Coordinates of N, CA, C and O in Angstrom, one line a residue:
X27 N 0.8 -1.2 0.0 CA 0.0 0.0 0.0 C 0.9 1.2 0.0 O 1.9 1.3 0.7
X28 N 0.4 2.3 -0.7 CA 1.2 3.5 -0.8 C 0.8 4.4 0.3 O -0.2 4.2 1.1
X29 N 1.4 5.6 0.4 CA 1.1 6.6 1.4 C 0.0 7.5 0.9 O -0.7 8.0 1.7
X30 N -0.2 7.6 -0.4 CA -1.2 8.5 -0.9 C -2.4 7.7 -1.4 O -2.3 6.6 -1.8
X31 N -3.6 8.3 -1.3 CA -4.8 7.6 -1.7 C -6.0 8.5 -1.9 O -5.9 9.7 -1.6
X32 N -7.0 7.9 -2.5 CA -8.3 8.6 -2.7 C -9.4 7.7 -2.5 O -9.4 6.5 -3.0
X33 N -10.4 8.1 -1.7 CA -11.6 7.3 -1.4 C -12.8 8.1 -1.9 O -12.9 9.4 -1.8
X34 N -13.8 7.4 -2.5 CA -15.0 8.1 -3.1 C -16.2 7.3 -2.6 O -16.2 6.1 -2.7
X35 N -17.3 8.1 -2.2 CA -18.6 7.5 -2.0 C -19.6 8.2 -2.7 O -19.5 9.4 -3.0
X36 N -20.7 7.5 -3.0 CA -21.9 8.1 -3.7 C -23.1 7.7 -2.8 O -23.3 6.5 -2.6
X37 N -23.9 8.7 -2.4 CA -25.1 8.4 -1.7 C -26.2 9.2 -2.3 O -26.2 10.4 -2.4
X38 N -27.3 8.5 -2.6 CA -28.5 9.2 -3.1 C -29.2 9.9 -2.0 O -29.4 9.3 -0.9
X39 N -29.7 11.1 -2.3 CA -30.5 11.8 -1.4 C -31.9 12.1 -2.0 O -32.0 12.1 -3.2
X40 N -32.8 12.1 -1.1 CA -34.2 12.4 -1.5 C -34.6 13.8 -1.3 O -35.6 14.3 -1.9
X41 N -33.9 14.5 -0.4 CA -34.2 15.9 -0.2 C -33.7 16.8 -1.2 O -33.1 16.4 -2.2
X42 N -33.8 18.1 -1.0 CA -33.4 19.1 -2.0 C -31.9 19.3 -2.0 O -31.3 19.5 -1.0
X43 N -31.4 19.1 -3.2 CA -29.9 19.2 -3.4 C -29.4 20.6 -3.1 O -28.3 20.7 -2.6
X44 N -30.2 21.6 -3.3 CA -29.7 23.0 -3.0 C -29.7 23.2 -1.5 O -28.7 23.9 -1.0
X45 N -30.6 22.7 -0.8 CA -30.6 22.8 0.7 C -29.4 22.0 1.3 O -28.7 22.5 2.2
X46 N -29.1 20.9 0.7 CA -27.9 20.1 1.1 C -26.6 20.9 0.9 O -25.8 21.0 1.8
X47 N -26.5 21.4 -0.3 CA -25.3 22.2 -0.6 C -25.2 23.4 0.3 O -24.1 23.7 0.8
X48 N -26.3 24.1 0.5 CA -26.3 25.3 1.3 C -25.8 24.9 2.8 O -25.1 25.7 3.4
X49 N -26.2 23.8 3.3 CA -25.8 23.4 4.6 C -24.2 23.3 4.7 O -23.7 23.8 5.7
X50 N -23.6 22.8 3.7 CA -22.1 22.6 3.8 C -21.4 23.8 3.3 O -20.2 24.0 3.7
X51 N -22.0 24.7 2.5 CA -21.3 25.9 2.1 C -21.6 27.0 3.0 O -20.6 27.6 3.5
X52 N -22.8 27.4 3.3 CA -23.1 28.6 4.0 C -23.5 28.4 5.5 O -23.4 29.3 6.3
X53 N -24.0 27.2 5.8 CA -24.5 27.0 7.2 C -24.0 25.8 7.9 O -24.7 25.1 8.6
X54 N -22.7 25.4 7.8 CA -22.2 24.3 8.5 C -22.3 24.5 10.0 O -22.4 23.5 10.8
X55 N -22.3 25.7 10.5 CA -22.5 26.0 11.9 C -23.8 25.5 12.5 O -24.0 25.4 13.7
X56 N -24.8 25.2 11.5 CA -26.1 24.6 12.0 C -26.0 23.1 12.1 O -27.0 22.5 12.6
X57 N -25.0 22.4 11.6 CA -24.9 21.0 11.7 C -25.0 20.4 13.2 O -25.6 19.4 13.3
X58 N -24.4 21.1 14.2 CA -24.6 20.6 15.5 C -26.1 20.5 16.0 O -26.4 19.6 16.8
X59 N -26.9 21.3 15.4 CA -28.4 21.2 15.7 C -29.0 20.1 14.9 O -30.1 19.5 15.4
X60 N -28.5 19.7 13.8 CA -29.0 18.6 12.9 C -28.5 17.3 13.3 O -29.2 16.3 13.4
X61 N -27.2 17.2 13.6 CA -26.5 15.9 13.9 C -25.6 16.0 15.1 O -24.4 15.8 15.0
X62 N -26.2 16.3 16.3 CA -25.4 16.6 17.5 C -24.6 15.3 17.9 O -23.6 15.5 18.6
X63 N -25.0 14.1 17.5 CA -24.3 12.9 17.8 C -23.0 12.8 17.1 O -22.1 12.1 17.5
X64 N -22.9 13.5 16.0 CA -21.7 13.5 15.1 C -20.9 14.8 15.1 O -19.7 14.8 15.3
X65 N -21.6 15.9 15.0 CA -20.9 17.2 15.0 C -21.3 18.0 16.2 O -22.5 18.3 16.4
X66 N -20.4 18.4 17.0 CA -20.7 19.1 18.3 C -20.6 20.6 18.1 O -21.3 21.4 18.7
X67 N -19.6 21.1 17.2 CA -19.5 22.5 17.0 C -18.8 22.7 15.7 O -17.9 22.0 15.2
X68 N -19.2 23.8 15.0 CA -18.5 24.3 13.8 C -18.4 25.8 14.0 O -19.4 26.5 14.0
X69 N -17.1 26.3 14.1 CA -16.9 27.7 14.4 C -16.0 28.3 13.3 O -15.0 27.7 12.9
X70 N -16.4 29.5 12.9 CA -15.6 30.3 11.9 C -14.5 31.0 12.6 O -14.7 31.7 13.6
X71 N -13.3 30.8 12.1 CA -12.1 31.5 12.7 C -11.6 32.6 11.9 O -11.1 33.6 12.4
X72 N -11.7 32.5 10.5 CA -11.3 33.6 9.6 C -12.2 33.6 8.4 O -12.7 32.6 8.0
X73 N -12.4 34.8 7.9 CA -13.2 34.9 6.7 C -14.7 35.0 7.0 O -15.1 35.3 8.1
X74 N -15.5 34.6 5.9 CA -16.9 34.6 6.0 C -17.4 33.2 5.7 O -16.8 32.5 4.8
X75 N -18.6 32.9 6.2 CA -19.2 31.6 5.9 C -19.4 31.5 4.4 O -19.8 32.5 3.7
X76 N -19.0 30.4 3.8 CA -19.3 30.1 2.4 C -18.4 30.8 1.4 O -18.7 31.0 0.3
X77 N -17.1 31.2 1.9 CA -16.2 31.8 1.0 C -14.9 31.1 1.0 O -14.4 30.5 2.0
X78 N -14.2 31.0 -0.2 CA -12.9 30.4 -0.3 C -11.9 31.1 0.5 O -12.0 32.4 0.6
X79 N -11.1 30.4 1.2 CA -10.1 30.9 2.1 C -10.5 31.0 3.6 O -9.7 31.3 4.4
X80 N -11.8 30.8 3.8 CA -12.3 30.9 5.2 C -11.7 29.7 6.0 O -11.5 28.6 5.5
X81 N -11.5 29.9 7.3 CA -10.9 28.9 8.2 C -12.0 28.5 9.2 O -12.6 29.4 9.8
X82 N -12.3 27.2 9.3 CA -13.4 26.7 10.1 C -12.9 25.6 11.0 O -12.1 24.7 10.5
X83 N -13.2 25.7 12.3 CA -12.9 24.6 13.2 C -14.1 23.7 13.4 O -15.2 24.2 13.7
X84 N -13.9 22.4 13.3 CA -14.9 21.4 13.5 C -14.6 20.5 14.7 O -13.5 20.0 14.9
X85 N -15.6 20.4 15.6 CA -15.5 19.4 16.7 C -16.5 18.3 16.4 O -17.7 18.6 16.1
X86 N -16.0 17.1 16.4 CA -16.9 16.0 15.9 C -16.5 14.7 16.7 O -15.5 14.6 17.4
X87 N -17.4 13.7 16.6 CA -17.1 12.4 17.2 C -16.9 11.4 16.1 O -17.7 11.3 15.2
X88 N -15.9 10.6 16.3 CA -15.5 9.5 15.3 C -15.2 8.3 16.1 O -14.3 8.3 17.0
X89 N -16.0 7.2 15.9 CA -15.7 6.0 16.5 C -15.7 6.1 18.1 O -14.9 5.6 18.8
X90 N -16.6 7.0 18.6 CA -16.8 7.2 20.0 C -15.8 8.1 20.6 O -15.8 8.4 21.8
X91 N -14.9 8.7 19.8 CA -13.9 9.6 20.4 C -14.1 11.0 19.8 O -14.4 11.2 18.7
X92 N -14.0 12.0 20.8 CA -14.1 13.4 20.4 C -12.8 13.9 19.7 O -11.7 13.6 20.1
X93 N -13.0 14.6 18.6 CA -11.9 15.0 17.7 C -12.1 16.4 17.3 O -13.2 16.9 17.3
X94 N -11.0 17.1 16.8 CA -11.1 18.4 16.4 C -10.3 18.5 15.1 O -9.2 17.9 15.0
X95 N -10.7 19.3 14.1 CA -10.0 19.6 12.9 C -10.2 21.0 12.5 O -11.3 21.5 12.6
X96 N -9.2 21.7 12.0 CA -9.3 23.0 11.5 C -9.0 22.9 10.0 O -8.1 22.2 9.6
X97 N -9.9 23.5 9.2 CA -9.9 23.4 7.7 C -9.9 24.7 7.1 O -10.4 25.7 7.7
X98 N -9.4 24.8 5.9 CA -9.6 26.0 5.1 C -10.5 25.6 3.9 O -10.4 24.5 3.4
X99 N -11.4 26.4 3.5 CA -12.3 26.2 2.4 C -11.4 26.5 1.2 O -11.1 27.6 0.9
X100 N -11.1 25.5 0.4 CA -10.2 25.6 -0.7 C -10.9 25.9 -2.0 O -10.3 26.5 -2.9
X101 N -12.1 25.4 -2.2 CA -12.8 25.5 -3.5 C -14.3 25.5 -3.2 O -14.8 24.8 -2.4
X102 N -15.0 26.3 -4.0 CA -16.5 26.3 -4.1 C -16.9 26.5 -5.5 O -16.3 27.3 -6.2
X103 N -17.8 25.6 -6.0 CA -18.3 25.7 -7.3 C -19.8 25.6 -7.2 O -20.3 24.5 -6.9
X104 N -20.5 26.7 -7.4 CA -22.0 26.7 -7.3 C -22.6 25.8 -8.3 O -23.6 25.1 -8.0
X105 N -22.1 25.8 -9.6 CA -22.8 25.0 -10.6 C -22.7 23.5 -10.3 O -23.7 22.7 -10.5
X106 N -21.6 23.0 -9.7 CA -21.4 21.6 -9.4 C -21.9 21.3 -8.0 O -21.9 20.2 -7.5
X107 N -22.3 22.4 -7.3 CA -22.7 22.3 -5.8 C -21.5 21.6 -5.1 O -21.7 20.5 -4.5
X108 N -20.4 22.2 -5.2 CA -19.1 21.6 -4.7 C -18.5 22.5 -3.6 O -18.5 23.7 -3.8
X109 N -18.0 21.8 -2.6 CA -17.2 22.5 -1.5 C -16.0 21.6 -1.2 O -16.2 20.4 -1.0
X110 N -14.8 22.2 -1.2 CA -13.6 21.4 -0.8 C -13.0 22.0 0.5 O -12.8 23.2 0.6
X111 N -12.7 21.1 1.4 CA -12.2 21.4 2.7 C -10.8 20.8 2.8 O -10.6 19.6 2.5
X112 N -9.7 21.6 3.1 CA -8.4 21.1 3.3 C -8.0 21.2 4.8 O -8.0 22.3 5.3
X113 N -7.8 20.1 5.4 CA -7.4 20.1 6.8 C -5.9 20.5 7.0 O -5.1 20.2 6.2
X114 N -5.7 21.3 8.0 CA -4.3 21.7 8.3 C -3.9 21.7 9.7 O -2.8 21.9 10.1
X115 N -4.9 21.4 10.6 CA -4.5 21.3 12.0 C -5.5 20.4 12.7 O -6.7 20.3 12.3
X116 N -5.1 19.7 13.8 CA -6.0 18.9 14.6 C -5.7 17.4 14.5 O -4.6 17.0 14.0
X117 N -6.6 16.6 14.9 CA -6.4 15.2 15.0 C -6.0 14.5 13.7 O -5.2 13.6 13.6
X118 N -6.6 15.0 12.6 CA -6.4 14.4 11.3 C -4.9 14.5 10.9 O -4.3 13.6 10.3
X119 N -4.3 15.6 11.2 CA -2.9 15.9 10.8 C -1.9 15.0 11.6 O -0.8 14.8 11.2
X120 N -2.3 14.4 12.7 CA -1.5 13.4 13.4 C -1.3 12.2 12.6 O -0.2 11.5 12.7
X121 N -2.3 11.8 11.7 CA -2.1 10.6 10.9 C -1.9 10.8 9.5 O -1.4 10.0 8.8
X122 N -2.3 12.0 9.0 CA -2.2 12.3 7.6 C -1.5 13.6 7.3 O -1.8 14.6 7.9
X123 N -0.5 13.5 6.4 CA 0.3 14.7 6.0 C -0.7 15.7 5.3 O -0.6 16.9 5.5
X124 N -1.5 15.1 4.4 CA -2.5 15.9 3.8 C -3.9 15.2 3.8 O -3.9 14.0 3.8
X125 N -4.9 16.0 3.9 CA -6.3 15.4 4.0 C -7.2 16.4 3.4 O -7.4 17.5 4.0
X126 N -7.8 16.1 2.3 CA -8.8 17.0 1.6 C -10.1 16.3 1.4 O -10.1 15.1 0.9
X127 N -11.2 16.9 1.8 CA -12.5 16.3 1.6 C -13.3 17.2 0.7 O -13.4 18.4 1.0
X128 N -13.9 16.6 -0.4 CA -14.7 17.4 -1.3 C -16.1 16.8 -1.3 O -16.2 15.5 -1.4
X129 N -17.1 17.6 -1.2 CA -18.5 17.2 -1.3 C -19.1 17.9 -2.5 O -19.0 19.1 -2.6
X130 N -19.7 17.1 -3.4 CA -20.5 17.7 -4.5 C -21.7 16.9 -4.8 O -21.8 15.7 -4.4
X131 N -22.6 17.5 -5.5 CA -23.9 16.9 -5.8 C -24.0 16.8 -7.3 O -23.9 17.8 -8.0
X132 N -24.4 15.6 -7.8 CA -24.6 15.4 -9.2 C -26.1 15.0 -9.4 O -26.6 14.3 -8.5
X133 N -26.7 15.4 -10.4 CA -28.1 15.1 -10.7 C -28.1 14.0 -11.8 O -27.4 14.1 -12.8
X134 N -28.9 13.0 -11.6 CA -29.1 11.9 -12.6 C -30.6 11.8 -12.8 O -31.2 11.1 -12.0
X135 N -31.1 12.5 -13.8 CA -32.6 12.5 -13.9 C -33.2 13.2 -12.7 O -32.8 14.4 -12.4
X136 N -34.1 12.5 -12.1 CA -34.8 13.1 -10.9 C -34.0 12.8 -9.6 O -34.4 13.3 -8.5
X137 N -32.9 12.0 -9.7 CA -32.2 11.6 -8.5 C -31.0 12.6 -8.3 O -30.4 13.1 -9.3
X138 N -30.6 12.7 -7.1 CA -29.4 13.5 -6.7 C -28.5 12.6 -6.0 O -28.9 11.9 -5.0
X139 N -27.2 12.7 -6.3 CA -26.1 11.9 -5.7 C -25.2 12.8 -5.0 O -24.7 13.8 -5.6
X140 N -25.0 12.6 -3.7 CA -23.9 13.3 -3.0 C -22.7 12.5 -3.1 O -22.6 11.3 -2.7
X141 N -21.6 13.1 -3.6 CA -20.4 12.4 -3.8 C -19.3 13.0 -2.9 O -19.1 14.2 -3.0
X142 N -18.8 12.2 -2.0 CA -17.6 12.6 -1.2 C -16.4 12.0 -1.7 O -16.3 10.8 -2.0
X143 N -15.3 12.9 -1.9 CA -14.0 12.4 -2.3 C -13.0 12.8 -1.2 O -13.0 14.0 -0.8
X144 N -12.3 11.9 -0.7 CA -11.3 12.1 0.3 C -9.9 11.8 -0.4 O -9.7 10.7 -0.8
X145 N -9.1 12.8 -0.4 CA -7.7 12.6 -0.9 C -6.8 12.8 0.3 O -6.9 13.8 1.0
X146 N -5.8 11.9 0.4 CA -5.0 12.0 1.6 C -3.6 11.4 1.3 O -3.3 10.7 0.3
X147 N -2.7 11.8 2.2 CA -1.3 11.2 2.3 C -1.1 10.8 3.7 O -1.1 11.7 4.6
X148 N -0.8 9.6 4.0 CA -0.6 9.1 5.3 C 0.8 9.6 5.8 O 1.7 9.7 5.0
X149 N 0.9 9.8 7.1 CA 2.2 10.1 7.7 C 3.2 8.9 7.6 O 4.3 9.1 7.3
X150 N 2.6 7.7 7.9 CA 3.4 6.5 7.8 C 2.7 5.4 7.1 O 1.4 5.4 7.1
X151 N 3.4 4.5 6.5 CA 2.7 3.4 5.8 C 1.8 2.6 6.7 O 0.8 2.0 6.2
X152 N 2.2 2.5 8.0 CA 1.4 1.7 8.9 C 0.1 2.3 9.3 O -0.8 1.7 9.9
X153 N -0.1 3.6 9.1 CA -1.3 4.3 9.5 C -2.5 3.8 8.6 O -2.3 3.4 7.5
X154 N -3.7 3.8 9.2 CA -4.8 3.2 8.5 C -5.3 4.1 7.4 O -5.1 5.3 7.4
X155 N -5.9 3.4 6.4 CA -6.6 4.1 5.4 C -7.8 4.8 6.0 O -8.4 4.3 7.0
X156 N -8.2 6.0 5.6 CA -9.3 6.7 6.3 C -10.7 6.3 6.0 O -11.6 7.1 5.8
X157 N -10.9 5.0 6.0 CA -12.3 4.5 5.7 C -13.3 5.0 6.7 O -14.5 5.2 6.4
X158 N -12.9 5.2 8.0 CA -13.8 5.6 9.0 C -14.3 7.1 8.7 O -15.4 7.4 9.0
X159 N -13.4 7.9 8.1 CA -13.8 9.2 7.7 C -14.8 9.2 6.6 O -15.7 10.0 6.5
X160 N -14.6 8.3 5.6 CA -15.6 8.2 4.5 C -16.9 7.7 5.1 O -18.0 8.2 4.6
X161 N -16.9 6.8 6.0 CA -18.2 6.3 6.6 C -18.8 7.5 7.4 O -20.1 7.6 7.3
X162 N -18.1 8.3 8.0 CA -18.6 9.5 8.7 C -19.3 10.4 7.7 O -20.4 10.8 8.0
X163 N -18.7 10.6 6.6 CA -19.3 11.4 5.5 C -20.6 10.8 5.0 O -21.6 11.6 4.8
X164 N -20.6 9.5 4.8 CA -21.8 8.9 4.3 C -22.9 9.0 5.4 O -24.1 9.3 5.1
X165 N -22.6 8.7 6.6 CA -23.6 8.8 7.7 C -24.1 10.3 7.9 O -25.3 10.5 8.1
X166 N -23.2 11.2 7.7 CA -23.6 12.7 7.8 C -24.5 13.0 6.7 O -25.5 13.7 6.9
X167 N -24.3 12.5 5.5 CA -25.1 12.7 4.3 C -26.5 12.2 4.6 O -27.5 12.9 4.4
X168 N -26.6 11.0 5.1 CA -27.9 10.4 5.3 C -28.7 11.1 6.4 O -29.9 11.3 6.3
X169 N -28.0 11.5 7.5 CA -28.6 12.2 8.6 C -29.1 13.6 8.1 O -30.2 14.0 8.5
X170 N -28.3 14.3 7.4 CA -28.7 15.7 6.9 C -29.9 15.6 5.9 O -30.8 16.3 6.0
X171 N -29.8 14.6 5.1 CA -30.9 14.3 4.1 C -32.2 14.0 4.9 O -33.2 14.6 4.6
X172 N -32.1 13.2 5.9 CA -33.3 12.8 6.7 C -33.9 14.0 7.4 O -35.1 14.2 7.4
X173 N -33.0 14.9 7.8 CA -33.5 16.2 8.5 C -34.2 17.0 7.5 O -35.3 17.6 7.8
X174 N -33.7 17.2 6.3 CA -34.3 18.0 5.2 C -35.6 17.4 4.8 O -36.6 18.2 4.5
X175 N -35.7 16.1 4.7 CA -37.0 15.5 4.3 C -38.1 15.8 5.3 O -39.3 16.0 5.0
X176 N -37.8 15.8 6.6 CA -38.7 16.1 7.7 C -39.2 17.5 7.7 O -40.3 17.8 8.1
X177 N -38.4 18.4 7.2 CA -38.7 19.8 7.2 C -39.9 20.2 6.3 O -40.0 19.9 5.3

């Protein structure tokens, strides 16, 4: 196994793709109200919500452990409903030299697919592949979608 890798997931959502995109671009600070079991806090440190270059701190729970990550919003594409987060501080950086998560939404007819792409470079060859983070993204997608359907 190499040190660099890419993981991709696709999850169909039933709710509004624009609301889903808005949650991750403009309103991630509302995620603790939607999925408190997974996301405990999302705080803006620099910039403005929903803008490239903004720095955001996330407090989350992964496999029963509380973790923290600070990310910079690296890319936003409204047409693709895409947001890319680049981690640069926190628990992730202990295991991964680089860790980038991109969420975007594709339409296939009447269906919408949320696609998460995780690109990473491990600190050491023995470090685990970040499958748990991909599962976290899938679970987050399902929970946010379920919240939007109820609304």
